[in-house]
PDB file of C-alpha atoms in Angstrom:
ATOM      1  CA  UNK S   1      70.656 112.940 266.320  1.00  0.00           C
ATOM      2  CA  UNK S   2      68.773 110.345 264.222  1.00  0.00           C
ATOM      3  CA  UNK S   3      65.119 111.791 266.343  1.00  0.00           C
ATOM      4  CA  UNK S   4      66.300 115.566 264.606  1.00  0.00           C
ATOM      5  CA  UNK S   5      66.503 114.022 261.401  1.00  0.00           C
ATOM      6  CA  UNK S   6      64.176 112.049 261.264  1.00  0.00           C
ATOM      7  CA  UNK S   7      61.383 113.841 263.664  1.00  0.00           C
ATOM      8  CA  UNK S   8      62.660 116.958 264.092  1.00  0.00           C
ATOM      9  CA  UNK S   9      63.815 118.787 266.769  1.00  0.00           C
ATOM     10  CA  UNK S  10      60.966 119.316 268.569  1.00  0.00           C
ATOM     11  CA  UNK S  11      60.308 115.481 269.009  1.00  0.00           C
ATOM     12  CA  UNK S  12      63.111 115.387 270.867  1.00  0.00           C
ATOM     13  CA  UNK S  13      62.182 115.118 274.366  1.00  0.00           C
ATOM     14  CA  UNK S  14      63.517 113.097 277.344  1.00  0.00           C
ATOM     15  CA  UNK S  15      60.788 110.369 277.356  1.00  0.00           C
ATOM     16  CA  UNK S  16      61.221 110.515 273.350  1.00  0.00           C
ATOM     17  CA  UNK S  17      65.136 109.223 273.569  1.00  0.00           C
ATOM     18  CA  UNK S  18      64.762 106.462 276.196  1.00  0.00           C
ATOM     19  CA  UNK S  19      61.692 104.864 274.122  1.00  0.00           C
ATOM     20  CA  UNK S  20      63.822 105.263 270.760  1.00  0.00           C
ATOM     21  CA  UNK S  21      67.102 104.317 272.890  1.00  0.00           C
ATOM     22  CA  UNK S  22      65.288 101.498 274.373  1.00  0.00           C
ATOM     23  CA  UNK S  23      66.353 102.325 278.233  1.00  0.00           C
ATOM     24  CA  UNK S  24      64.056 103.492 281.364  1.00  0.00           C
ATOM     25  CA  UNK S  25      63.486 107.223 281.635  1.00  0.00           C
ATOM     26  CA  UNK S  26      65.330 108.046 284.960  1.00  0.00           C
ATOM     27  CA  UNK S  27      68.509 107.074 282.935  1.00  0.00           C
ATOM     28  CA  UNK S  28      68.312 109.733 280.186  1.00  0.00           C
ATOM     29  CA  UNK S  29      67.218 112.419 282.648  1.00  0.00           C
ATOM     30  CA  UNK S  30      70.121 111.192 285.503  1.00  0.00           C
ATOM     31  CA  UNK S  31      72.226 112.042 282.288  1.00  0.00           C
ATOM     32  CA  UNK S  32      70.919 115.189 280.890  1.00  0.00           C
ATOM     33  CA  UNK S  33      68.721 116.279 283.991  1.00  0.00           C
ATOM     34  CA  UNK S  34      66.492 118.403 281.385  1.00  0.00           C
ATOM     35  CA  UNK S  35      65.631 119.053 277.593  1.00  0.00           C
ATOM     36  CA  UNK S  36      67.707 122.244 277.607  1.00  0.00           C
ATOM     37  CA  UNK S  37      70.532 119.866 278.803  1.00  0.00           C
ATOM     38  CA  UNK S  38      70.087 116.945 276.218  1.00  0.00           C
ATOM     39  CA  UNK S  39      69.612 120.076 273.672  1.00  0.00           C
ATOM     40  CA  UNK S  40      73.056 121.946 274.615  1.00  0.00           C
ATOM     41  CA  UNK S  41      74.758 118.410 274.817  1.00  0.00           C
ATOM     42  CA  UNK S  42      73.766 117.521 271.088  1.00  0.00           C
ATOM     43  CA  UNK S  43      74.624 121.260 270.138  1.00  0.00           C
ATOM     44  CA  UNK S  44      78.065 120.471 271.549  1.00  0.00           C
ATOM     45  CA  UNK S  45      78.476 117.301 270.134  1.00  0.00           C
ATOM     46  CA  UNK S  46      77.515 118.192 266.551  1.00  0.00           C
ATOM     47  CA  UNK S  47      79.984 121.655 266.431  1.00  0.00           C
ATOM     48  CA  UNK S  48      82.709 119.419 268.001  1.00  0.00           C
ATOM     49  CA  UNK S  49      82.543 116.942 265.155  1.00  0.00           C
ATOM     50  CA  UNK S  50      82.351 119.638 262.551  1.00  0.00           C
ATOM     51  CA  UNK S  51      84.966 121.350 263.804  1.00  0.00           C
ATOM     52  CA  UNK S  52      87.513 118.527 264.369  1.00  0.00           C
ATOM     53  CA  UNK S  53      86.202 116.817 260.435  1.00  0.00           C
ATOM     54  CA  UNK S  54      87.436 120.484 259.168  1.00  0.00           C
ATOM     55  CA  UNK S  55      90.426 121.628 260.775  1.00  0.00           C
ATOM     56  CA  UNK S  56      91.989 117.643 260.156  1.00  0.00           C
ATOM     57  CA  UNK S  57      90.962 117.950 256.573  1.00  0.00           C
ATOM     58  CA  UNK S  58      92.910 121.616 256.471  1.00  0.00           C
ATOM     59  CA  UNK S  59      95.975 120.890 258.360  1.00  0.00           C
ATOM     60  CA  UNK S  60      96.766 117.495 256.726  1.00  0.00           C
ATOM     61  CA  UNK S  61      97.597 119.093 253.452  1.00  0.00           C
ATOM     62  CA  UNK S  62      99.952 121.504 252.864  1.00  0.00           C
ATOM     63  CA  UNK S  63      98.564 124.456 251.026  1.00  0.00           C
ATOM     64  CA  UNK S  64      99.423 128.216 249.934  1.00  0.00           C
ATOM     65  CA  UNK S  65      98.111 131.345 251.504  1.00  0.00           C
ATOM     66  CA  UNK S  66      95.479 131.716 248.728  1.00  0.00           C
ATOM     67  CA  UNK S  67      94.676 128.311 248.896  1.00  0.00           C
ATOM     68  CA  UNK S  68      94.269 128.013 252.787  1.00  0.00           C
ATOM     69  CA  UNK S  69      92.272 131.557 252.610  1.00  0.00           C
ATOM     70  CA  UNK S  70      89.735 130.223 249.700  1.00  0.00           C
ATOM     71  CA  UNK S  71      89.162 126.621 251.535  1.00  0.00           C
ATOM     72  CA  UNK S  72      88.510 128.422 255.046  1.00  0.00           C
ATOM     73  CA  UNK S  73      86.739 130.941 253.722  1.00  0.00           C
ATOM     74  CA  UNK S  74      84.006 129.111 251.745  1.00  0.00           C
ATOM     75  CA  UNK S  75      83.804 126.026 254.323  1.00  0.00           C
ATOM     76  CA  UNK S  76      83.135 128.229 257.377  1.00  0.00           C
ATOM     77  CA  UNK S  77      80.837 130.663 255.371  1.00  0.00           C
ATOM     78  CA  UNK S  78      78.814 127.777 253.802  1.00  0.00           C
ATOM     79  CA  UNK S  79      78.728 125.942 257.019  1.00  0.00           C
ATOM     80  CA  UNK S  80      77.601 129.504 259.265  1.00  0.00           C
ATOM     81  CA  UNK S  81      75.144 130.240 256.811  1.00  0.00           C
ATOM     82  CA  UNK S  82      73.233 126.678 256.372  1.00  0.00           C
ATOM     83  CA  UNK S  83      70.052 127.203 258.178  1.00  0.00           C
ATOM     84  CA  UNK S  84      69.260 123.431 257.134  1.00  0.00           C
ATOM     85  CA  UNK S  85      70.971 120.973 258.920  1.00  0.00           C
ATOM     86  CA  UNK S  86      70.751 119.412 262.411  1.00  0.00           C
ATOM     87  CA  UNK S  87      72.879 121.535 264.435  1.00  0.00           C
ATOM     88  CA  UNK S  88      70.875 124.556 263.266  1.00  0.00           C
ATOM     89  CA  UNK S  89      67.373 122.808 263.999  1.00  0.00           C
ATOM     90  CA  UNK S  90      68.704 122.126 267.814  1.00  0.00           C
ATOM     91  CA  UNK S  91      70.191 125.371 267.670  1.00  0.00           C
ATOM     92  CA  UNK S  92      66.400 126.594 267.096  1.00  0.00           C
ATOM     93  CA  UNK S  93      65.041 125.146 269.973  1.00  0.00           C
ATOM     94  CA  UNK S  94      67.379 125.858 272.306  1.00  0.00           C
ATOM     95  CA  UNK S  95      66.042 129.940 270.891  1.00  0.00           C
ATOM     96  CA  UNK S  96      65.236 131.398 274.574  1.00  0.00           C
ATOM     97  CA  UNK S  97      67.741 129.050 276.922  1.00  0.00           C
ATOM     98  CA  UNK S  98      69.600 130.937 279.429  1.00  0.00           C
ATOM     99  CA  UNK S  99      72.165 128.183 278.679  1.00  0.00           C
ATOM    100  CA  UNK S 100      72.408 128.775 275.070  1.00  0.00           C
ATOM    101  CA  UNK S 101      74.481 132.002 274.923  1.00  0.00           C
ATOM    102  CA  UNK S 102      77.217 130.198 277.298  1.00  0.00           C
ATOM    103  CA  UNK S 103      77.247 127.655 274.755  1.00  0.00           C
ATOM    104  CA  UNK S 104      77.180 129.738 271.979  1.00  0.00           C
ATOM    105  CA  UNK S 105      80.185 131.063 273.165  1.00  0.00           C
ATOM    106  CA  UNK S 106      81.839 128.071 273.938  1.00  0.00           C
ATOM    107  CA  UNK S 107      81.652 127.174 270.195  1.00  0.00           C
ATOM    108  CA  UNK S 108      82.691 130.331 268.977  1.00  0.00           C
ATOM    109  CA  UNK S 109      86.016 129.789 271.105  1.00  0.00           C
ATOM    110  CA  UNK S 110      86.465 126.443 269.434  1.00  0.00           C
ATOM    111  CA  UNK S 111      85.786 127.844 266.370  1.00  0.00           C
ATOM    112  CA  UNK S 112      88.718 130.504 266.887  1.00  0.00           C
ATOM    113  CA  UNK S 113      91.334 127.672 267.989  1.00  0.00           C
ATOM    114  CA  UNK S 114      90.094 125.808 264.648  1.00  0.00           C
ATOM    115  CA  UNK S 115      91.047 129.232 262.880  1.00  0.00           C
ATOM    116  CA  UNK S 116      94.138 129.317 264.785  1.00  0.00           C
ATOM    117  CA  UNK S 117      95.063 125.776 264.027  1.00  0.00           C
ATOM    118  CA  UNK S 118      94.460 126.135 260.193  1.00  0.00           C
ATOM    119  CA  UNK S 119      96.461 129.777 260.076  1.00  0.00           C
ATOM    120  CA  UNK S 120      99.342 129.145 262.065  1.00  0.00           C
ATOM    121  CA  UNK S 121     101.401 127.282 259.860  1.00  0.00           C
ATOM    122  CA  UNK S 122     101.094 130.519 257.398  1.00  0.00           C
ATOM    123  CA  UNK S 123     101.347 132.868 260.534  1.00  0.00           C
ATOM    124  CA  UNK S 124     104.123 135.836 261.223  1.00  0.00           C
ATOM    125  CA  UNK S 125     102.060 136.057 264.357  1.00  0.00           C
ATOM    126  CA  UNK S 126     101.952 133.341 266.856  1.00  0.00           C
ATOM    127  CA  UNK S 127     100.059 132.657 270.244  1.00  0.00           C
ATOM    128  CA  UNK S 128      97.776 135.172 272.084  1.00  0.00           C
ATOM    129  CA  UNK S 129      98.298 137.723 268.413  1.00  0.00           C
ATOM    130  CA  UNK S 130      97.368 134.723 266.107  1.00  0.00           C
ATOM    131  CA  UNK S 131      94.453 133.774 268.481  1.00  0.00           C
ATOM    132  CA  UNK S 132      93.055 137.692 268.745  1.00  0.00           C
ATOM    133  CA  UNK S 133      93.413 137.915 264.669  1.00  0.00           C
ATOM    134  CA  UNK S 134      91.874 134.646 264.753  1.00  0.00           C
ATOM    135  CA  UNK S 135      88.723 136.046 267.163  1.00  0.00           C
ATOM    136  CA  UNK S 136      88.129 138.910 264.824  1.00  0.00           C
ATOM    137  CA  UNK S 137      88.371 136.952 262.030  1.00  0.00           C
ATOM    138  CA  UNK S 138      85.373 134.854 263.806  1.00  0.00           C
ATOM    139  CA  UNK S 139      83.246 137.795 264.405  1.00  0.00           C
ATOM    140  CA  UNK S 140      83.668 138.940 260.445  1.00  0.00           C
ATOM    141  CA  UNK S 141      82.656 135.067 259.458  1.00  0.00           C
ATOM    142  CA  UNK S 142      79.507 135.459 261.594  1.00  0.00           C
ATOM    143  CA  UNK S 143      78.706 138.849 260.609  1.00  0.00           C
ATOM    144  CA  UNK S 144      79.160 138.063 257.075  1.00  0.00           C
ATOM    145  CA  UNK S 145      77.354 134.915 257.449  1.00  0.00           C
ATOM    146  CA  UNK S 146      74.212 136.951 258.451  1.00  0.00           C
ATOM    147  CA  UNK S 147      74.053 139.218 255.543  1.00  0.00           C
ATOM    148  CA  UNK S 148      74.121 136.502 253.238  1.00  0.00           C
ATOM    149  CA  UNK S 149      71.225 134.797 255.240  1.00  0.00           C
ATOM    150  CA  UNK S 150      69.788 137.988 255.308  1.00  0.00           C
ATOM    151  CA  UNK S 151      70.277 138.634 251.073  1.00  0.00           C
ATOM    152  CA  UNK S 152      72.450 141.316 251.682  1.00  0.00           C
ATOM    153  CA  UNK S 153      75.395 139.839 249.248  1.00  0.00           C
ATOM    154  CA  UNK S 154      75.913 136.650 247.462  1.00  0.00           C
ATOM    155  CA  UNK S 155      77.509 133.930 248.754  1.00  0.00           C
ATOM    156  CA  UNK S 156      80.544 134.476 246.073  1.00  0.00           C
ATOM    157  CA  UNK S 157      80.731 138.249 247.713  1.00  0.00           C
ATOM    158  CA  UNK S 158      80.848 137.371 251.104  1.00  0.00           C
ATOM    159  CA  UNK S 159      83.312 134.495 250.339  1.00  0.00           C
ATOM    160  CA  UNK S 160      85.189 136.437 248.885  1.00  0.00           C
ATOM    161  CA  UNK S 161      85.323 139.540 251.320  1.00  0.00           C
ATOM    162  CA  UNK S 162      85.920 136.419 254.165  1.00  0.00           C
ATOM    163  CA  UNK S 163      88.922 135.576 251.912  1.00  0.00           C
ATOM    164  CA  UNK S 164      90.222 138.968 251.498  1.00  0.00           C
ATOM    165  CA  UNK S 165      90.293 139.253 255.919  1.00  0.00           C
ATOM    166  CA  UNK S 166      92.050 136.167 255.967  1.00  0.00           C
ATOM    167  CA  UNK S 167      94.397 137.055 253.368  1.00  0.00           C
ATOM    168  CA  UNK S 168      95.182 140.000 254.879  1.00  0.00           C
ATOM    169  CA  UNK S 169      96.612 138.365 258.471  1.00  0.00           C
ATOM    170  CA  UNK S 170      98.475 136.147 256.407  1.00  0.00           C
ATOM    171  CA  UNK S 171     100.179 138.647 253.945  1.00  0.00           C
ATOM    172  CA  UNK S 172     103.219 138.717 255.174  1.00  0.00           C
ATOM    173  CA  UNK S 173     103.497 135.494 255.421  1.00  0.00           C
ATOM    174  CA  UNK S 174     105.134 134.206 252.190  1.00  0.00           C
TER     175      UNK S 174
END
């Protein structure tokens, strides 16, 4: 991660990581075979540590409907929409990989049991229900996400019409 941030995410080749790492190249490609696969790895990595730093933060404190709705809202909006940090600039060279739409989805799935994890405790649906509501609920975040990348709305609208969908799973629920 340092060679993204640092160098960017084109500098980040094989040969690049075992100079930096300090180890021969047949180790780093007997681990990641090719550039897509170090690439898709890192992708991984980065989404699994955002994910995990998020849903611990939101299901360690015990919070109201609106509360839980605002928080989730705004995080995953902010964090869909910020075209800036690493996991964005690997995502952007990994544009074109076969692989990348099978990871893509991969993350989106963890991203839905995140959801699911957060919203459950406020929940009058549980299991496969929750975790469809929880899909769609995705899909909107992404979708609104683009707009505001787009300029379509403002980052208060969009966080706002997130909140609303969210709000409106949950309203039964106190």
């Amino acid at each position: 991660m340092l060679i993204v941030r640092e160098e960017n995410a084109d500098r980040l080749t094989l040969g690049h990581l075992a100079v930096r790492a300090g180890v021969s190249k047949p180790v780093v490609y007997d681990h990641f075979g090719t550039r897509s696969g170090l690439l898709i790895e890192l992708y991984k990595w980065i989404d699994t540590e955002r994910v995990n730093a998020f849903r611990d933060a939101m299901t360690t404190a015990v919070r109201s409907v609106e509360e839980t709705a605002q928080v989730l809202a705004s995080a995953y909006i902010q964090c869909a929409a910020d075209n800036t940090d690493e996991f964005h600039a690997v995502g952007a060279a990994l544009a074109g990989s076969n692989e990348k739409a099978a990871v893509f989805q991969e993350l989106l799935d963890n991203c839905v049991q995140m959801f699911v994890a957060v919203l459950e405790p406020h929940a009058t649906c549980s299991g496969e229900a929750l975790e469809q509501c929880c899909t769609g609920l995705v899909g909107a975040g992404e979708a609104l996400a683009g707009a505001l990348v787009r300029g379509r709305y403002s980052e208060d609208e969009v966080i706002e019409a997130f909140a609303s969908l969210i709000r409106g799973l949950l309203q039964d629920a106190e």
